[in-house]
CSV table of C-alpha atoms and ligand atoms in Angstrom, one decimal:
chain,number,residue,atom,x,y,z
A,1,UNK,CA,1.1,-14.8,35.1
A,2,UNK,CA,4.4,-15.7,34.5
A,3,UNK,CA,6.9,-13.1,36.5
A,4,UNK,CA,8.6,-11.6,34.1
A,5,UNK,CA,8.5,-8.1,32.1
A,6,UNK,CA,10.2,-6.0,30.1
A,7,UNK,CA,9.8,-2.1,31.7
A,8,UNK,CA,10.4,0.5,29.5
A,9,UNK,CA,11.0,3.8,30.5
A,10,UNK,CA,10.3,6.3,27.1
A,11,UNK,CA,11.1,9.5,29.0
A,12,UNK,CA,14.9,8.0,28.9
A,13,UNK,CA,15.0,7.5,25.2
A,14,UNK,CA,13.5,11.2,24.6
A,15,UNK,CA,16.1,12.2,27.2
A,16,UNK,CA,18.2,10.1,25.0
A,17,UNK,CA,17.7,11.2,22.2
A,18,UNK,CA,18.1,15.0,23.3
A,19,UNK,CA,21.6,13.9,24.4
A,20,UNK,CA,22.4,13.1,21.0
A,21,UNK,CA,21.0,16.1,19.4
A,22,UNK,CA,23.3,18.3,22.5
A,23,UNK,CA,26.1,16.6,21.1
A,24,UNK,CA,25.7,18.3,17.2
A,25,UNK,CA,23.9,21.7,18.0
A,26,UNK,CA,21.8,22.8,14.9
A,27,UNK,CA,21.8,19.3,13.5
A,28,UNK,CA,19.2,17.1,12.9
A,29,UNK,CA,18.6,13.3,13.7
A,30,UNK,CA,16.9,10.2,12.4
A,31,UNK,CA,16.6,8.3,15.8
A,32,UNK,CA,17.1,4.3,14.3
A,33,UNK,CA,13.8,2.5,15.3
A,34,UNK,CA,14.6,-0.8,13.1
A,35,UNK,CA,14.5,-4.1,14.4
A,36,UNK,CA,11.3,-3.4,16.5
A,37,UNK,CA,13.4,0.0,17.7
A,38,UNK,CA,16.2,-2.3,18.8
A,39,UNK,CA,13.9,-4.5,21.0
A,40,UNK,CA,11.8,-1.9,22.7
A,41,UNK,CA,8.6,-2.0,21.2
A,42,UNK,CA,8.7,0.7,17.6
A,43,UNK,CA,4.6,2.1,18.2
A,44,UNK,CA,5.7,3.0,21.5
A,45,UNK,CA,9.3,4.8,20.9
A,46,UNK,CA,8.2,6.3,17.3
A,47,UNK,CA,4.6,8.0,19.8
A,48,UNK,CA,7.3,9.1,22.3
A,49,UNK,CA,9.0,10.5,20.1
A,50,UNK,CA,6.5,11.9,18.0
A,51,UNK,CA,7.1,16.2,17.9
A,52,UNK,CA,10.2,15.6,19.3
A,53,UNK,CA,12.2,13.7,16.4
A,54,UNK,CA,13.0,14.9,13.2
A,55,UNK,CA,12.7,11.6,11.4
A,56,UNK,CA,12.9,7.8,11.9
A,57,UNK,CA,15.2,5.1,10.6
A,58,UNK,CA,14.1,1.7,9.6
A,59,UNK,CA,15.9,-0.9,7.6
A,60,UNK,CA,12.9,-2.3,5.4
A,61,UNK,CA,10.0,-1.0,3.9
A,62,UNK,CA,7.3,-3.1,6.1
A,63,UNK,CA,9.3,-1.2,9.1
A,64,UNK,CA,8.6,2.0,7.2
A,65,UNK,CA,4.9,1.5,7.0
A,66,UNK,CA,4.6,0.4,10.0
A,67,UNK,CA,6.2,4.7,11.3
A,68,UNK,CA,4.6,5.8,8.9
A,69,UNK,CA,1.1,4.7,10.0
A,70,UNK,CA,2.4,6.1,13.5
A,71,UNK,CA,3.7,9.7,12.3
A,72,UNK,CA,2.4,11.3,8.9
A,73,UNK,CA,5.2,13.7,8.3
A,74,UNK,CA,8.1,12.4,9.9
A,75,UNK,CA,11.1,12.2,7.3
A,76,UNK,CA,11.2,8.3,7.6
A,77,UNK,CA,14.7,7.0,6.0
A,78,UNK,CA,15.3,3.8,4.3
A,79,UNK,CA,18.6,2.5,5.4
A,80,UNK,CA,19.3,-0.4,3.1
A,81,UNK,CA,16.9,1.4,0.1
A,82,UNK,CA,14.5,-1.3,-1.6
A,83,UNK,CA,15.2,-5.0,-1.9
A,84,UNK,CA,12.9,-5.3,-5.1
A,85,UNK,CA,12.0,-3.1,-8.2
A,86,UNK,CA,8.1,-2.4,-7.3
A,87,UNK,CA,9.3,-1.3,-3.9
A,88,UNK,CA,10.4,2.2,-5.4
A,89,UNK,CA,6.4,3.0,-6.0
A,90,UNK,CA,5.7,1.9,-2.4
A,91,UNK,CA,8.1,3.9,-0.8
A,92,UNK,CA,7.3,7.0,-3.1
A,93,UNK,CA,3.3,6.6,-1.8
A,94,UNK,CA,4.6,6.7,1.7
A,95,UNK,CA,6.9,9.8,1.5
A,96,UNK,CA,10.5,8.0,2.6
A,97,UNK,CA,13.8,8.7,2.5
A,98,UNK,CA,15.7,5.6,0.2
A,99,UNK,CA,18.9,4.8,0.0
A,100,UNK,CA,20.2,4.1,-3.0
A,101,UNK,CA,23.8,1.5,-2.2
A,102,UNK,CA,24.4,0.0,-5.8
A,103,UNK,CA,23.9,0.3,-9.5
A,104,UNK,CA,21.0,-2.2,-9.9
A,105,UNK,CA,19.1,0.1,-7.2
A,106,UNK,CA,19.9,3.1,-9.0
A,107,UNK,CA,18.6,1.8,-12.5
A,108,UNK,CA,15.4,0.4,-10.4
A,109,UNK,CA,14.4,3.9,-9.6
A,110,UNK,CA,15.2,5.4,-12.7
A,111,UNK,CA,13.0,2.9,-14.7
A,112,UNK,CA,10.3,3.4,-12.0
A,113,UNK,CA,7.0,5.6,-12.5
A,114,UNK,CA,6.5,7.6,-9.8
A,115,UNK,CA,3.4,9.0,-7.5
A,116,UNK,CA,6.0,11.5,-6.3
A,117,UNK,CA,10.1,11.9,-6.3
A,118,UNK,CA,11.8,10.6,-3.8
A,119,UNK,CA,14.3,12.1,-1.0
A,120,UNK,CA,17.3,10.1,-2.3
A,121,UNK,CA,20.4,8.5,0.0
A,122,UNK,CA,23.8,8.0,-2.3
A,123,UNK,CA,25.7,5.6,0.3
A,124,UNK,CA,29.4,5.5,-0.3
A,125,UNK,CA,31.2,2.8,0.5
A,126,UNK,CA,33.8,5.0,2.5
A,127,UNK,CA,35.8,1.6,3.9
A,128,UNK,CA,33.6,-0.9,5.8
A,129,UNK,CA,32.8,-2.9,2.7
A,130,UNK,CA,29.5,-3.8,3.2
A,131,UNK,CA,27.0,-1.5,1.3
A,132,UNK,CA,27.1,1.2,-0.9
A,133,UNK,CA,28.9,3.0,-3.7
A,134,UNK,CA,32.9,3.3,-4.5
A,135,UNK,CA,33.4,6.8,-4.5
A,136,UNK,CA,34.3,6.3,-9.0
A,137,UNK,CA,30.5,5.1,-9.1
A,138,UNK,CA,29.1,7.3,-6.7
A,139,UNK,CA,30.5,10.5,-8.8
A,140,UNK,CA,28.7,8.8,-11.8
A,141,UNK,CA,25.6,8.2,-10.6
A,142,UNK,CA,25.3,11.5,-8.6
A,143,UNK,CA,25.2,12.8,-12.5
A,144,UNK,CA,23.0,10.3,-13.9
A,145,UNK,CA,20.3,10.9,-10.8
A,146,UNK,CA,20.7,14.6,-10.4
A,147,UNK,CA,18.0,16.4,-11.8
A,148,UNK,CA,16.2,12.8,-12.8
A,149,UNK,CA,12.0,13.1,-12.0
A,150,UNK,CA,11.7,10.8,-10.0
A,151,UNK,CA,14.6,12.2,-7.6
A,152,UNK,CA,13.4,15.1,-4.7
A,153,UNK,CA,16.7,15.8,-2.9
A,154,UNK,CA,20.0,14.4,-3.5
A,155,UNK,CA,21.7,12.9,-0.2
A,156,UNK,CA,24.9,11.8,0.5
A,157,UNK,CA,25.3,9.3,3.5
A,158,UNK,CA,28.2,6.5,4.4
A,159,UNK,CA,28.6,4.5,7.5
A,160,UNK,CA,31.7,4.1,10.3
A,161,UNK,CA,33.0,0.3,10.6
A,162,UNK,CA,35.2,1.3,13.8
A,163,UNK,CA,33.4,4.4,15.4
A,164,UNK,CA,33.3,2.4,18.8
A,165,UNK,CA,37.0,2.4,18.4
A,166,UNK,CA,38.7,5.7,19.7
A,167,UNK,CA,41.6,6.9,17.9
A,168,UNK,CA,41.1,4.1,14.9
A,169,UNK,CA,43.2,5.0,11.5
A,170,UNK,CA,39.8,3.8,9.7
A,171,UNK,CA,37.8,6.9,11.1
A,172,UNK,CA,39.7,9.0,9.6
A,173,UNK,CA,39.8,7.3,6.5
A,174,UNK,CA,36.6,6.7,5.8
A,175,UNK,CA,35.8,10.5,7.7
A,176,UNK,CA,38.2,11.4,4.6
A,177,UNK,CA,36.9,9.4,1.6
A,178,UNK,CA,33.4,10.9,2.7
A,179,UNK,CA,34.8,14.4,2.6
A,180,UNK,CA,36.4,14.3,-0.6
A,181,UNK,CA,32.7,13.9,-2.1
A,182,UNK,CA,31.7,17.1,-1.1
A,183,UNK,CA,32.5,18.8,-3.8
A,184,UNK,CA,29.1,17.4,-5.5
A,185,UNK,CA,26.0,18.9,-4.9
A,186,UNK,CA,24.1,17.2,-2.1
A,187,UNK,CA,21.2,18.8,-0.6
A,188,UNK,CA,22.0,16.7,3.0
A,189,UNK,CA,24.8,14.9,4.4
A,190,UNK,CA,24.7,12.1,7.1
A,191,UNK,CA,27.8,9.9,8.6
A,192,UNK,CA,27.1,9.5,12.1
A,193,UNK,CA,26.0,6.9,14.5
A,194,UNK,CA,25.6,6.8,17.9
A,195,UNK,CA,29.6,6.5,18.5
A,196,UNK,CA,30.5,9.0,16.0
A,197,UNK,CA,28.0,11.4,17.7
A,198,UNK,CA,29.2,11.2,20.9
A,199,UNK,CA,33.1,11.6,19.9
A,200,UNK,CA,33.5,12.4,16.0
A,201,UNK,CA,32.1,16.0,16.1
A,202,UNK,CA,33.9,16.4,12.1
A,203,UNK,CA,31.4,13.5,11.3
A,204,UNK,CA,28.2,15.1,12.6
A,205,UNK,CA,27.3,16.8,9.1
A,206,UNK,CA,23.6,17.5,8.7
A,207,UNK,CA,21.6,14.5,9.9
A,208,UNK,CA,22.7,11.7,12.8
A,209,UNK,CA,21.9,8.4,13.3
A,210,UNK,CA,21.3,7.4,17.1
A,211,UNK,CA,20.4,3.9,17.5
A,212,UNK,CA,22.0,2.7,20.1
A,213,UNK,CA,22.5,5.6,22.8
A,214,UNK,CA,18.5,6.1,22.4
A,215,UNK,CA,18.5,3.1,24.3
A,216,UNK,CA,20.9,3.5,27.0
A,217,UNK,CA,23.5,1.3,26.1
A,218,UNK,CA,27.1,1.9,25.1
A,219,UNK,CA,28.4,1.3,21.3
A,220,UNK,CA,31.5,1.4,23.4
A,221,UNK,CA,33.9,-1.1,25.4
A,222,UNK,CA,35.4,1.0,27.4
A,223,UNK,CA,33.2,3.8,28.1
A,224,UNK,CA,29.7,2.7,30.0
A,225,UNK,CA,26.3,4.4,29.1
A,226,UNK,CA,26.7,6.1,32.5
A,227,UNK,CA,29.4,8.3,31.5
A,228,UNK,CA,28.3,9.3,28.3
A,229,UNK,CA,25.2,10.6,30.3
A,230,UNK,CA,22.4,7.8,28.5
A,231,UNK,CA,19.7,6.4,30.7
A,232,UNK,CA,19.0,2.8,30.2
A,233,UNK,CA,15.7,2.5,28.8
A,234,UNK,CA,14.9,-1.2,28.8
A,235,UNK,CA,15.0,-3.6,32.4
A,236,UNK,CA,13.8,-7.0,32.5
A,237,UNK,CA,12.9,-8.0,35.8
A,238,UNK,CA,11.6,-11.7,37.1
A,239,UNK,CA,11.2,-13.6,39.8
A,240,UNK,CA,13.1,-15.9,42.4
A,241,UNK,CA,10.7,-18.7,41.6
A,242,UNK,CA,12.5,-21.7,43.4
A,243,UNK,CA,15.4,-21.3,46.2
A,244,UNK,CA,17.5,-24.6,47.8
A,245,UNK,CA,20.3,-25.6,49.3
A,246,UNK,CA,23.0,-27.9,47.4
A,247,UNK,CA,25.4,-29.6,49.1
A,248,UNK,CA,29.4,-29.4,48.0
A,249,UNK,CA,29.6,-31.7,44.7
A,250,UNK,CA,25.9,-31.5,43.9
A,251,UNK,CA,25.3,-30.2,40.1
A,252,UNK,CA,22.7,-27.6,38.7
A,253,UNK,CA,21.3,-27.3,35.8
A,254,UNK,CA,21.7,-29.0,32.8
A,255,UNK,CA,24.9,-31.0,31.9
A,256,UNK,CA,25.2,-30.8,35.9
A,257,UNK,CA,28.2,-28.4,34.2
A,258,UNK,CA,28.5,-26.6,37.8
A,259,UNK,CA,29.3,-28.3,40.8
A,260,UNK,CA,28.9,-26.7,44.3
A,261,UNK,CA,32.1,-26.1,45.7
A,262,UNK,CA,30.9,-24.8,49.5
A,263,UNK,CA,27.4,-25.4,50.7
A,264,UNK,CA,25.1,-23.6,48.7
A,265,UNK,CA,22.1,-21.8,48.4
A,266,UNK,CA,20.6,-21.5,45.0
A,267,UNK,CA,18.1,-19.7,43.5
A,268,UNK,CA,15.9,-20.2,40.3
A,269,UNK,CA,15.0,-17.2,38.1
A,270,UNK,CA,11.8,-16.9,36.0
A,271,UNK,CA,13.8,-15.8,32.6
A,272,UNK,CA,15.6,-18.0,30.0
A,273,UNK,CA,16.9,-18.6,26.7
A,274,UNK,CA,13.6,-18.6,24.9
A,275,UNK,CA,12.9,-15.0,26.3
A,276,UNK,CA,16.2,-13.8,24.9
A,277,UNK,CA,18.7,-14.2,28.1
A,278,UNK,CA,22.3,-15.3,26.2
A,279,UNK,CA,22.5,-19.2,26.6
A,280,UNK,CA,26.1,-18.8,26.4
A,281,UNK,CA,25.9,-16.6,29.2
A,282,UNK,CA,28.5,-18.3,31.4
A,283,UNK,CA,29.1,-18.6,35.3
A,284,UNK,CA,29.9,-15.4,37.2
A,285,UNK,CA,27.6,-13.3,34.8
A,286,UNK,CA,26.1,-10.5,37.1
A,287,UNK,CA,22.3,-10.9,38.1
A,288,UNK,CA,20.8,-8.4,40.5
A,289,UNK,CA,18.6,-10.1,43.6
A,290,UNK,CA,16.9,-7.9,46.1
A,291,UNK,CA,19.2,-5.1,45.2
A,292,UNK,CA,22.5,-7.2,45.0
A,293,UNK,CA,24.6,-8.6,42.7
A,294,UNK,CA,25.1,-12.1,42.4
A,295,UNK,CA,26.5,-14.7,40.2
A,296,UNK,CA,24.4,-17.1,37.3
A,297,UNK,CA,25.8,-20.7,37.6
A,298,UNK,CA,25.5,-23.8,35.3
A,299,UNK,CA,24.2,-23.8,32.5
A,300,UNK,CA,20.8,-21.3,30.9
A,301,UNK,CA,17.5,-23.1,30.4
A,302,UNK,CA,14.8,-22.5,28.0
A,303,UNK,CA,12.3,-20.6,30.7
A,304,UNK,CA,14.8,-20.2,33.7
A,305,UNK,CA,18.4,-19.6,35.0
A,306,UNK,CA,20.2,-20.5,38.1
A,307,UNK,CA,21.9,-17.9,40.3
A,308,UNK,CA,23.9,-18.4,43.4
A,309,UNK,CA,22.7,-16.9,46.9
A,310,UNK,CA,24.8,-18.2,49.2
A,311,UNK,CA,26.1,-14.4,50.4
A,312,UNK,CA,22.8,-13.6,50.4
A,313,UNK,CA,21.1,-15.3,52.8
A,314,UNK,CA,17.6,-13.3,53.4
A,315,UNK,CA,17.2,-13.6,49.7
A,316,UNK,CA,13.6,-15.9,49.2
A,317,UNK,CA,11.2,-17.3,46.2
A,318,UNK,CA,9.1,-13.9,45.4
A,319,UNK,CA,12.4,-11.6,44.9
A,320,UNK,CA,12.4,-9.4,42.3
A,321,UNK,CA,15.5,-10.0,40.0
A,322,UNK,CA,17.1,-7.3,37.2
A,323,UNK,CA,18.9,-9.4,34.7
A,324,UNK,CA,19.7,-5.7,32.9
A,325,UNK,CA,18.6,-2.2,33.7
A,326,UNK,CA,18.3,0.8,36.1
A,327,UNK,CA,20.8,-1.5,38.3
A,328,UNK,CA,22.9,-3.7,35.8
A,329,UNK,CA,23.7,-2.3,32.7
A,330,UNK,CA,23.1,-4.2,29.6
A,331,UNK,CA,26.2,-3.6,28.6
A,332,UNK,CA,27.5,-5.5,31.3
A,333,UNK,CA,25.7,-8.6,30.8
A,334,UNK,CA,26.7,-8.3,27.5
A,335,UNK,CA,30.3,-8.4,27.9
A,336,UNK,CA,30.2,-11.5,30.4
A,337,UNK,CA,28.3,-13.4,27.3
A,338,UNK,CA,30.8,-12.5,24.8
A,339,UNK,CA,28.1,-10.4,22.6
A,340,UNK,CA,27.0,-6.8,22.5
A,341,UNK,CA,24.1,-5.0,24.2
A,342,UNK,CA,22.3,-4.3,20.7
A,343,UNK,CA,22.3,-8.2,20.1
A,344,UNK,CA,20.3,-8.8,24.2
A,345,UNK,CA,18.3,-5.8,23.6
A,346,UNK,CA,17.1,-6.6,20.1
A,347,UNK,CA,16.9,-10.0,21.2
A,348,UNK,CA,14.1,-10.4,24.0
A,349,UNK,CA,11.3,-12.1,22.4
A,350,UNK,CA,7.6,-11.7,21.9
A,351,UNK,CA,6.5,-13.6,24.8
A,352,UNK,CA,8.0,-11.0,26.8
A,353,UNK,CA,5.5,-8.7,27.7
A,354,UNK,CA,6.7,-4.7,27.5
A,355,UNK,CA,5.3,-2.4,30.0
A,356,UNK,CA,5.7,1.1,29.1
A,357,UNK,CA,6.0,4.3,31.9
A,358,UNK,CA,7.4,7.5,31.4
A,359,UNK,CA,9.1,9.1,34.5
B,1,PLP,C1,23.4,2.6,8.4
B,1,PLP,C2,23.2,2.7,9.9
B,1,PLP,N1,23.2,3.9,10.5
B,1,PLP,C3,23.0,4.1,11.8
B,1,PLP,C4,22.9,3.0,12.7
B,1,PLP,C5,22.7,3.2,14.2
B,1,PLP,O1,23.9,2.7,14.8
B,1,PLP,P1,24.1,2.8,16.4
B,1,PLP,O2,23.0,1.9,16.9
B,1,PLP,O3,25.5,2.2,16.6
B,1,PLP,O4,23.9,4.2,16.8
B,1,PLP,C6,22.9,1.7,12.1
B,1,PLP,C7,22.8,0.6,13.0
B,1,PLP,O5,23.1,-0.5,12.7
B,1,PLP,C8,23.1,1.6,10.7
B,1,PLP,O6,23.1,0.4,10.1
């Protein structure tokens, strides 16, 4: 079998998760389990979390289902509300939570017949230009959909463009524009993700969104999972599958883009691009080898990546390798590649197999 796994520990994304809900005592939390819960495997997190979470966030309905068929009761919230008229029955017949982020979506589920009314999610537009309501519109349709049959509660909810950045005007602004709503009657109010939980207590309101910091990973650049007190949940671990020596102004990898510049000792690690290790990923990014860090050089391959072990010299072909974890956090691979750790994490692929503990 090919040497490489991703392990995931669940009791860290319940202790996680707990961490969020210490930050906003008496609150409640959807913990975001989209995009396969950010990489981790969604059956697995959503049973974890399962009498321990007060709902789930997904951002399409087949997500939804697929909770759902997990939890019976959970609340299960729709982040991007339904992509398609007949979607609004669907989502009634499971029991979710929709946002509703423009006008056509708003006539869609007033036109619709319903099994049973649906929790509904008014997302305002409170400055990040991407999805939901101007606060004009929102006012307007708050009157057309209050009261309406096929409505259960009325929700307001908006969404931080720059909550990773400390002290940004646009918090406020947005934290403002959202305010200035209240004076409507909403049953629930929800504004924060995992960067707003951790340092926007004025945006906590009545539910969070964690994605993120369930992980273990920082939605910040200059504050690491470690001290906002997140365990990582996810490592991927391979193998030293290959070791040899290269002599000064011999190449590896492809392009033969790095060149040995001392006598070398290289070493050949079963992970690549295809498994979801950054192909941009350049020379220098950290890689952990028997317990130590050590540089990747050249250039990623499909199924395997190059890393420099000339310091260490007992390191040989069966050594475990961390290319993020307990010992390197994502975070940090992340900024080396120029990306983000949501983009690795959500990013290892199928043929990585997930191996689950909790401890
Ligand atoms: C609307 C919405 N809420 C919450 C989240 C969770 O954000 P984070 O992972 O930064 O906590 C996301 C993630 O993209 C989102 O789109």
């Amino acid at each position: 079998m090919r040497p490489l796994v991703a392990s995931i520990d669940l009791s860290a994304i319940t202790h996680n998760y707990a961490v969020a809900k210490r930050c906003a005592p008496g609150r409640q939390a959807f913990a975001v389990v989209k995009a396969n819960a950010y990489g981790h495997g969604v059956r697995e997190v959503v049973t974890a979390l399962h009498g321990i979470a007060d709902g789930f966030a997904v951002a399409c309905l087949e997500e939804a289902a697929e909770v759902r068929a997990l939890h019976g009761e959970a609340r299960i919230l729709l982040l991007e509300g339904c992509f398609a008229a007949d979607e609004y029955q669907f989502a009634a017949q499971l029991g979710l939570d929709v946002v509703l982020h423009n006008a056509l979506q708003a006539q869609q589920l007033l036109a619709a017949t319903l099994s049973r009314p649906l929790n509904v999610w008014l997302k305002l537009d409170s400055g990040m230009h991407r999805l939901g309501f101007s606060a004009a519109a929102l006012r307007e349709w708050h009157g057309h959909l209050h009261g309406a049959v096929q409505v259960a509660e009325l929700n307001l909810l908006s969404h931080f463009a720059c909550a990773d950045e400390r002290g940004s005007e646009t918090i406020e602004l947005q934290l403002e524009q959202f305010l200035e709503l209240l004076d409507l009657d909403f049953a629930q109010r929800s504004l924060a993700n995992s960067a707003a939980i951790l340092t926007i207590p004025a945006a906590h309101m009545d539910w969070l969104r964690p994605g993120i910091m369930l992980y273990g990973a920082t939605p910040f650049a200059d504050l690491t999972a470690a001290e906002l007190s997140v365990r990582p949940a996810m490592s991927l671990t391979a193998q030293l599958i290959a070791c040899r020596d290269v002599a000064v102004g011999e190449a590896v990898g492809y392009g033969a883009s790095w060149c040995a510049e001392r006598q070398s000792r290289i070493g050949t690690v079963s992970c690549g691009y295809a498994d979801g290790y950054p192909r941009h990923a350049p020379t220098g990014t950290p890689v952990i080898v028997r317990g130590q860090r050590v540089a990747l050089v050249g250039r990623v391959s499909m199924d395997m990546l190059s890393v420099d072990l000339t310091d260490l010299p007992d390191a040989a072909e069966g050594d475990v390798v961390e290319l993020w974890g307990a010992q390197l956090p994502v975070d940090e691979v992340a900024q080396a590649a120029g990306t983000i750790g949501y983009e690795l994490l959500s990013k290892v692929t199928a043929r990585v197999p997930r191996r689950y503990r909790n401890s």
